[in-house]
């Protein structure tokens, strides 16, 4: 099969017909050659989306029941092709098969969720009487316009769907640019968009990196940009978006605290902490990458955590080991560099800390699950997002100290607290400056619950009703109930 971009309702190899290679991270073997979008291809996609939204209008003006039905059809086809999508995601990204299958399930539910929201639109009607006479004021939600959607590689299908489903449900025309590291499932998803008959120009797929992203974020003909990725790239997007004061959504990095008190259930806290940091090979924005444990619980907790981390199985992700490889060599080296920095800064590496090359892992990009103990807040591994299977451990003595340490980060994406004391759990969670929080668990995520960060972790929310409103403009319409009367002069 040829892996192409999709512009104005057509599959294309692009202006330059230039390809790049993508490898299977499990064994470094060739996986696919993918056509890359040029500047001209990007401009073509912007033009097609503009024509679709402002001239053709067939997607935007389609009644919301029919638009919702199309989203439901997408969900049905995706569900039918679950095995194919999951397999592709494993080959391209390296995540274990069962995790890829969950991602496809979540993507299916996401399309269904936003289909249901758009089929039951919400809004408010208010009767007002404030100096201007009696009026009715009501709100309507309208699509924002041409939306550029940029996503990372850690959940290639799901991160795309989190944006595509609400943006399309709202009636926008979109230009989607996934990370060039993992594009295969996005190309397959656009096959489904093509099959269900989304009008041409309403959904476009570009393939490329920062260059394409920069054109999209700076374009005067893009009304909104939503970006999921690193904080550094997000800052560039934000600056570029100022060109025409684009509506903007940013889902950025994190360095999230996982606060564990001594009264927590030991096994529960250890298992959730494992899931918090080693799920998806630690390549999760919300990863619980800073464990803060009460001093008197430290030895018991860390001993058990090390035992569990050392027992993690690594191998061919198709065979469902606990962990697969890191997405590619560049990313693996980036994580290894952090691990070396941690050792050099004096953190005590008590588990893992190296590239794993045993047995079937010999040609892949595997990293042994890594735990650093005796960490301090000035270390790079505590301050910066590693985005891999490496966690730091620090201790605290009091609740106040735990809260202070938890918030001592420029990031504010997620956080959790483990304790048997309900009141304390609520007190601590209330104080944590983060958008996604958990009590006695780590990392569960639901379509209904808004997802997003405080501080340098982002702007806006995905998922939930908020996730739809991000792609809508809200208009107020005010109606004078006594035509002919001008309230102002009568006072
Ligand atoms: P990245 O910032 O390198 O790239 C993300 C996307 O942006 C890619 O599509 C990339 O091609 C594009 N891009 C890069 N530079 C750009 C620029 N200057 N202008 C426009 N687009 C640009 O991030 P990554 O390595 O792909 O992903 C990992 C990062 O994503 C981590 O920081 C992680 O925390 C974050 N992330 C956040 C969330 C969230 O919901 N907050 C979810 C997943 C990942």
XYZ file of C-alpha atoms and ligand atoms in Angstrom:
535
model
C 0.000 0.000 0.000
C 1.097 3.587 -0.622
C 1.032 5.837 2.427
C -0.215 9.183 1.172
C -1.684 12.434 2.382
C -5.325 13.398 1.792
C -6.118 16.868 0.463
C -9.417 18.199 -0.867
C -11.030 14.770 -0.976
C -8.152 13.121 -2.873
C -5.237 10.879 -1.946
C -2.018 12.442 -3.153
C 1.718 11.795 -3.117
C 2.152 15.540 -2.771
C 3.839 18.086 -4.953
C 7.344 16.627 -4.567
C 6.486 12.916 -4.265
C 9.155 12.756 -1.573
C 9.071 9.963 0.978
C 10.607 9.221 4.361
C 11.004 5.888 6.048
C 9.447 4.660 9.253
C 10.812 1.681 11.226
C 9.338 -0.899 13.546
C 10.715 0.061 16.989
C 10.644 -3.565 18.127
C 13.417 -4.670 15.758
C 14.411 -1.654 13.667
C 13.041 -3.235 10.486
C 11.622 -1.186 7.632
C 7.905 -0.612 8.066
C 6.761 1.871 5.447
C 7.719 4.702 3.132
C 5.477 7.680 3.644
C 4.869 10.656 1.365
C 5.757 13.957 2.998
C 3.825 17.204 2.576
C 5.628 20.197 1.130
C 4.907 23.855 1.760
C 2.713 23.895 -1.353
C 0.779 20.829 -0.181
C 0.172 22.606 3.132
C -1.100 25.715 1.372
C -3.323 23.524 -0.822
C -4.855 21.907 2.260
C -5.481 25.315 3.834
C -7.150 26.505 0.638
C -9.284 23.364 0.382
C -10.435 23.702 4.005
C -11.259 27.383 3.443
C -13.265 26.634 0.332
C -15.064 23.842 2.155
C -15.980 26.007 5.147
C -16.679 29.385 3.573
C -17.907 28.550 0.051
C -19.045 24.946 -0.303
C -20.458 24.833 3.259
C -21.878 21.333 2.838
C -20.267 19.942 6.015
C -20.862 23.069 8.077
C -24.493 23.420 6.974
C -25.321 19.731 7.211
C -27.952 19.273 9.915
C -26.384 18.057 13.090
C -28.352 14.781 13.133
C -26.861 13.762 9.779
C -23.389 14.930 10.783
C -23.762 12.921 13.965
C -24.858 9.878 11.935
C -21.663 10.119 9.868
C -19.602 10.148 13.056
C -21.492 7.072 14.242
C -20.687 5.335 10.950
C -16.996 6.169 11.418
C -17.182 4.611 14.885
C -18.840 1.461 13.526
C -16.242 0.952 10.796
C -13.377 1.643 13.178
C -14.821 -0.898 15.585
C -15.116 -3.478 12.801
C -11.503 -2.856 11.798
C -10.220 -2.803 15.391
C -7.746 -5.671 14.933
C -6.166 -4.027 11.887
C -5.833 -0.624 13.584
C -4.439 -2.103 16.793
C -1.862 -4.166 14.903
C -0.725 -1.167 12.898
C -0.406 0.950 16.021
C 1.782 -1.739 17.640
C 4.060 -2.019 14.613
C 4.405 1.734 14.267
C 4.533 2.849 17.897
C 5.722 -0.188 19.872
C 2.980 -0.198 22.511
C 1.764 -3.617 23.713
C -1.169 -4.980 21.717
C -3.679 -4.851 24.596
C -2.940 -1.134 25.061
C -3.377 -0.502 21.324
C -6.704 -2.347 21.446
C -7.821 -0.111 24.324
C -6.825 2.927 22.274
C -9.025 1.799 19.375
C -11.940 1.163 21.778
C -11.469 4.641 23.244
C -11.358 6.176 19.766
C -14.609 4.408 18.836
C -16.292 5.666 22.008
C -14.968 9.155 21.389
C -16.662 9.361 17.965
C -19.895 8.023 19.491
C -19.681 10.444 22.409
C -19.299 13.518 20.197
C -21.979 12.227 17.801
C -24.364 12.109 20.762
C -23.377 15.587 21.956
C -23.891 17.184 18.560
C -27.220 15.429 18.142
C -28.440 17.012 21.374
C -27.142 20.588 21.161
C -27.127 22.673 24.281
C -27.559 26.382 24.793
C -29.417 28.777 27.028
C -32.314 31.193 26.652
C -32.512 34.053 29.127
C -35.195 36.636 29.605
C -33.533 39.946 30.366
C -34.928 43.285 31.394
C -32.112 45.640 32.188
C -32.724 49.147 31.067
C -33.337 48.270 27.436
C -36.866 46.903 27.875
C -37.919 43.285 27.847
C -35.740 41.047 25.691
C -34.949 37.468 25.055
C -31.301 36.557 24.822
C -30.152 33.172 23.679
C -26.923 31.541 22.652
C -26.010 29.426 19.663
C -22.899 27.349 19.215
C -21.362 27.746 15.766
C -18.352 26.012 14.239
C -15.131 28.002 14.582
C -14.064 27.674 10.947
C -10.864 26.207 9.541
C -9.127 24.269 12.312
C -5.568 22.917 12.195
C -5.008 19.947 14.491
C -1.471 18.893 15.433
C -0.721 15.790 17.491
C 2.204 13.809 18.980
C 3.205 10.177 18.475
C 2.549 8.598 21.870
C -1.118 7.790 21.185
C -1.113 8.250 17.412
C -4.737 7.269 16.755
C -6.284 8.447 20.001
C -4.682 11.903 20.212
C -5.926 12.539 16.673
C -9.441 11.340 17.442
C -9.632 13.502 20.581
C -9.401 16.480 18.231
C -10.974 15.183 15.015
C -14.212 13.887 16.551
C -15.273 17.118 18.295
C -13.891 19.398 15.551
C -15.816 17.525 12.848
C -18.914 17.084 15.031
C -19.042 20.867 15.429
C -19.038 21.335 11.643
C -15.527 22.715 11.174
C -13.304 22.033 8.194
C -10.081 20.538 9.467
C -6.454 20.051 8.549
C -4.898 17.294 10.596
C -1.148 16.873 11.022
C -0.082 13.937 13.169
C 3.509 13.429 14.301
C 5.683 12.124 11.452
C 6.994 9.468 13.878
C 3.714 7.508 13.714
C 1.269 8.297 10.931
C 0.023 4.924 9.715
C -3.162 4.711 11.795
C -4.049 8.310 10.862
C -3.816 7.473 7.165
C -6.081 4.466 7.756
C -8.538 6.649 9.687
C -8.776 8.975 6.705
C -9.652 5.968 4.549
C -12.725 5.658 6.752
C -13.483 9.407 6.474
C -13.291 9.002 2.692
C -15.534 5.940 2.756
C -18.313 7.569 4.819
C -18.444 10.539 2.466
C -17.297 13.529 4.491
C -17.531 16.280 1.844
C -14.277 17.083 0.079
C -12.121 19.709 1.731
C -13.792 19.257 5.120
C -11.064 16.916 6.350
C -7.488 17.071 5.135
C -4.453 15.102 6.213
C -0.915 16.484 5.992
C 2.218 14.533 6.789
C 5.262 16.333 8.104
C 6.920 17.901 11.108
C 7.610 21.362 12.483
C 7.837 22.944 9.024
C 4.263 22.030 8.127
C 3.167 22.854 11.689
C 4.705 26.306 11.460
C 2.865 27.137 8.259
C -0.411 26.033 9.815
C 0.060 27.970 13.046
C 1.167 31.142 11.255
C -1.401 31.092 8.441
C -3.853 33.974 8.198
C -6.360 31.520 6.705
C -6.546 29.162 9.663
C -9.070 30.204 12.324
C -8.018 27.877 15.096
C -5.057 25.750 16.014
C -5.109 22.994 18.560
C -1.824 21.412 19.437
C -0.794 18.470 21.574
C 2.924 18.090 22.122
C 5.876 19.478 24.017
C 5.685 22.783 25.859
C 8.576 24.141 23.793
C 6.816 23.526 20.462
C 3.544 24.711 22.007
C 5.154 28.057 22.803
C 6.173 28.402 19.145
C 2.640 27.580 18.066
C 1.265 30.173 20.468
C 3.580 32.866 19.141
C 2.735 32.051 15.523
C -0.970 31.924 16.292
C -0.832 35.596 17.238
C -0.618 36.399 13.494
C -4.396 36.492 13.140
C -5.308 35.976 16.818
C -6.269 32.364 16.217
C -8.353 30.512 18.696
C -5.900 28.195 20.382
C -5.863 24.970 22.351
C -2.650 23.604 23.864
C -2.180 20.202 25.488
C 1.446 20.217 26.577
C 3.966 18.409 28.730
C 3.875 17.423 32.364
C 5.943 16.399 35.365
C 3.173 15.174 37.537
C 3.403 14.430 41.271
C 2.137 11.177 42.720
C 1.812 11.836 46.465
C 1.774 8.754 48.691
C 0.997 8.925 52.407
C 2.016 6.253 54.898
C -1.587 5.190 55.569
C -2.130 4.225 51.909
C -2.736 0.622 50.963
C 0.756 -0.591 50.028
C -0.132 -2.966 47.184
C -2.676 -0.548 45.702
C -0.284 2.397 45.822
C 2.535 0.373 44.240
C 0.374 -1.030 41.435
C -1.115 2.351 40.542
C 2.300 4.006 40.734
C 3.556 1.380 38.268
C 0.665 2.117 35.926
C 1.284 5.817 36.453
C 4.821 5.666 35.126
C 5.281 2.520 33.040
C 2.051 2.438 31.012
C 2.828 3.079 27.322
C 6.548 2.852 28.233
C 6.148 6.016 30.288
C 5.413 8.007 27.136
C 2.352 9.663 28.634
C 1.889 13.364 29.205
C 0.109 12.699 32.506
C 2.717 10.172 33.742
C 3.216 10.111 37.520
C 6.895 10.770 37.009
C 7.575 12.331 40.414
C 6.723 10.029 43.293
C 6.561 11.880 46.609
C 6.327 9.399 49.449
C 5.918 10.034 53.184
C 9.283 9.461 54.826
C 8.160 6.739 57.240
C 6.600 4.749 54.363
C 9.593 5.166 52.044
C 11.531 1.946 52.671
C 8.547 -0.367 52.523
C 7.078 1.334 49.448
C 10.307 1.663 47.468
C 11.358 -1.934 48.196
C 8.079 -3.217 46.760
C 8.195 -0.811 43.801
C 11.696 -2.003 42.872
C 10.590 -5.658 43.048
C 7.671 -4.929 40.731
C 9.726 -2.838 38.290
C 12.386 -5.540 38.075
C 9.692 -8.056 37.203
C 8.355 -6.089 34.259
C 8.598 -8.108 31.073
C 9.934 -6.514 27.896
C 9.524 -8.015 24.461
C 7.655 -8.119 21.173
C 4.666 -5.817 21.765
C 2.501 -8.076 19.595
C 2.829 -10.754 22.306
C 1.662 -8.450 25.092
C 4.679 -8.112 27.352
C 4.298 -5.601 30.209
C 6.246 -3.054 28.171
C 7.271 -2.640 24.543
C 10.049 -0.564 23.016
C 10.397 3.225 22.997
C 8.943 4.713 19.803
C 12.256 5.195 17.973
C 15.998 5.547 18.397
C 16.001 9.344 18.768
C 13.487 9.183 21.572
C 15.273 6.258 23.233
C 18.532 8.199 23.231
C 16.792 11.225 24.691
C 15.529 9.123 27.609
C 18.936 7.452 28.084
C 20.551 10.867 28.203
C 18.235 11.850 31.062
C 19.096 8.615 32.846
C 22.805 9.419 32.586
C 22.135 12.981 33.773
C 20.334 11.576 36.825
C 23.254 9.347 37.711
C 25.726 12.210 37.203
C 23.669 14.531 39.429
C 23.824 12.036 42.295
C 20.384 10.442 42.191
C 20.493 6.805 43.282
C 19.477 4.502 40.426
C 17.786 1.582 42.223
C 16.193 -0.165 39.237
C 16.943 -0.294 35.508
C 18.896 2.640 34.151
C 20.031 1.168 30.865
C 19.090 0.078 27.355
C 17.810 -3.492 27.394
C 19.288 -5.702 24.666
C 18.642 -9.234 25.917
C 17.080 -11.975 23.804
C 14.471 -10.844 21.327
C 14.975 -7.217 22.398
C 18.465 -7.054 20.915
C 17.581 -4.913 17.883
C 14.808 -2.851 19.448
C 14.682 0.409 21.378
C 13.992 -0.994 24.842
C 14.760 0.681 28.165
C 14.641 -1.185 31.473
C 12.063 0.380 33.831
C 14.094 2.878 35.805
C 13.686 4.163 39.347
C 15.770 6.966 40.848
C 15.726 7.286 44.631
C 17.106 10.070 46.854
C 16.217 12.766 44.357
C 16.142 16.485 45.011
C 14.173 19.247 43.359
C 17.196 20.837 41.697
C 17.961 17.752 39.556
C 17.120 17.819 35.856
C 15.394 14.447 36.109
C 13.020 15.943 38.687
C 12.447 19.234 36.884
C 12.194 18.196 33.225
C 9.815 15.861 31.425
C 11.682 12.645 30.522
C 8.777 11.095 28.606
C 9.949 7.549 29.127
C 10.004 4.745 31.721
C 11.914 6.601 34.433
C 10.538 7.822 37.754
C 12.051 9.873 40.571
C 11.420 9.400 44.282
C 11.515 12.074 46.960
C 10.290 12.021 50.538
C 8.237 14.411 52.656
C 7.355 14.606 56.335
C 4.149 16.654 56.476
C 1.074 17.299 54.345
C 2.147 20.924 53.845
C 5.560 19.846 52.623
C 3.978 17.316 50.236
C 1.760 20.004 48.707
C 4.658 22.415 48.351
C 6.816 19.809 46.627
C 3.941 18.689 44.390
C 3.431 22.229 43.142
C 7.116 23.042 42.755
C 7.077 22.629 38.976
C 6.333 24.856 36.007
C 3.988 22.121 34.788
C 0.451 21.487 36.025
C -1.041 18.684 34.000
C -1.884 15.904 36.452
C -1.386 14.643 39.993
C -2.566 12.025 42.447
C -2.764 11.337 46.151
C -2.853 7.988 47.936
C -4.181 7.904 51.490
C -6.809 6.133 53.587
C -7.857 9.493 55.052
C -10.686 10.845 52.869
C -10.563 14.379 54.212
C -6.824 14.587 53.661
C -7.214 13.249 50.122
C -9.659 16.027 49.302
C -7.521 18.703 50.996
C -4.402 17.702 49.082
C -6.131 17.308 45.712
C -7.736 20.716 46.102
C -4.300 22.258 46.610
C -2.584 20.523 43.685
C -2.328 22.961 40.789
C -3.205 20.583 37.966
C -6.127 19.922 35.639
C -6.309 16.127 35.924
C -6.205 14.543 39.366
C -6.797 11.165 40.956
C -7.393 9.868 44.460
C -6.097 6.353 45.186
C -5.587 5.602 41.493
C -3.452 6.896 38.638
C -4.101 7.503 34.922
C -7.693 6.385 34.264
C -9.206 8.696 31.656
C -12.807 9.080 30.437
C -14.387 10.644 27.359
C -16.821 12.543 29.605
C -14.161 14.213 31.789
C -12.330 17.328 30.514
C -8.602 16.819 29.984
C -6.020 19.592 30.151
C -3.422 21.391 32.152
C -2.691 24.370 34.389
C 0.463 26.470 34.156
C 2.871 25.481 31.353
C 0.929 22.292 30.642
C -1.518 24.039 28.395
C -4.580 26.080 27.610
C -8.108 24.747 27.217
C -9.583 21.291 27.584
C -10.160 18.240 25.439
C -12.840 15.591 25.998
C -16.203 16.159 27.645
C -18.592 18.959 26.729
C -15.713 21.430 27.064
C -13.879 19.510 24.353
C -16.687 20.247 21.910
C -16.995 23.888 22.923
C -13.296 24.381 22.194
C -14.188 23.978 18.508
C -17.196 26.272 18.652
C -17.779 29.968 18.814
C -20.627 30.938 21.100
C -22.878 33.678 19.786
C -25.426 35.600 21.800
C -28.570 36.697 19.978
C -30.688 39.342 21.654
C -34.303 39.915 20.608
C -36.352 42.936 21.508
C -39.804 41.672 22.522
C -41.381 45.111 22.003
C -40.378 46.147 18.490
C -40.507 49.884 18.013
C -39.643 50.674 21.635
C -36.126 51.864 22.314
C -35.513 51.254 25.998
C -32.480 53.476 26.417
C -34.165 56.852 25.855
C -37.132 56.087 28.056
C -35.091 56.103 31.245
P 6.608 17.590 19.845
O 6.298 18.908 20.463
O 7.972 17.349 19.394
O 5.674 17.360 18.567
C 4.260 17.355 18.654
C 3.684 17.681 17.288
O 4.019 19.016 16.952
C 4.222 16.835 16.153
O 3.187 16.640 15.223
C 5.324 17.710 15.569
O 5.596 17.421 14.220
C 4.706 19.085 15.719
N 5.628 20.214 15.855
C 6.896 20.206 16.341
N 7.383 21.468 16.354
C 6.388 22.278 15.903
C 6.280 23.674 15.686
N 7.282 24.514 15.942
N 5.116 24.156 15.215
C 4.063 23.336 14.976
N 4.122 22.000 15.123
C 5.275 21.470 15.593
O 6.110 16.486 20.885
P 6.199 14.899 20.736
O 7.589 14.463 21.032
O 5.547 14.478 19.478
O 5.221 14.438 21.924
C 5.608 14.383 23.244
C 5.090 15.584 23.996
O 3.677 15.652 23.873
C 5.357 15.479 25.480
O 5.803 16.717 25.959
C 3.992 15.142 26.060
O 3.818 15.516 27.399
C 3.088 15.883 25.140
N 1.726 15.349 25.200
C 0.774 16.073 25.849
C -0.521 15.568 25.972
C -1.588 16.320 26.715
O -2.742 15.938 26.607
N -1.256 17.364 27.459
C -0.825 14.331 25.392
C 0.173 13.631 24.728
C 1.447 14.158 24.642
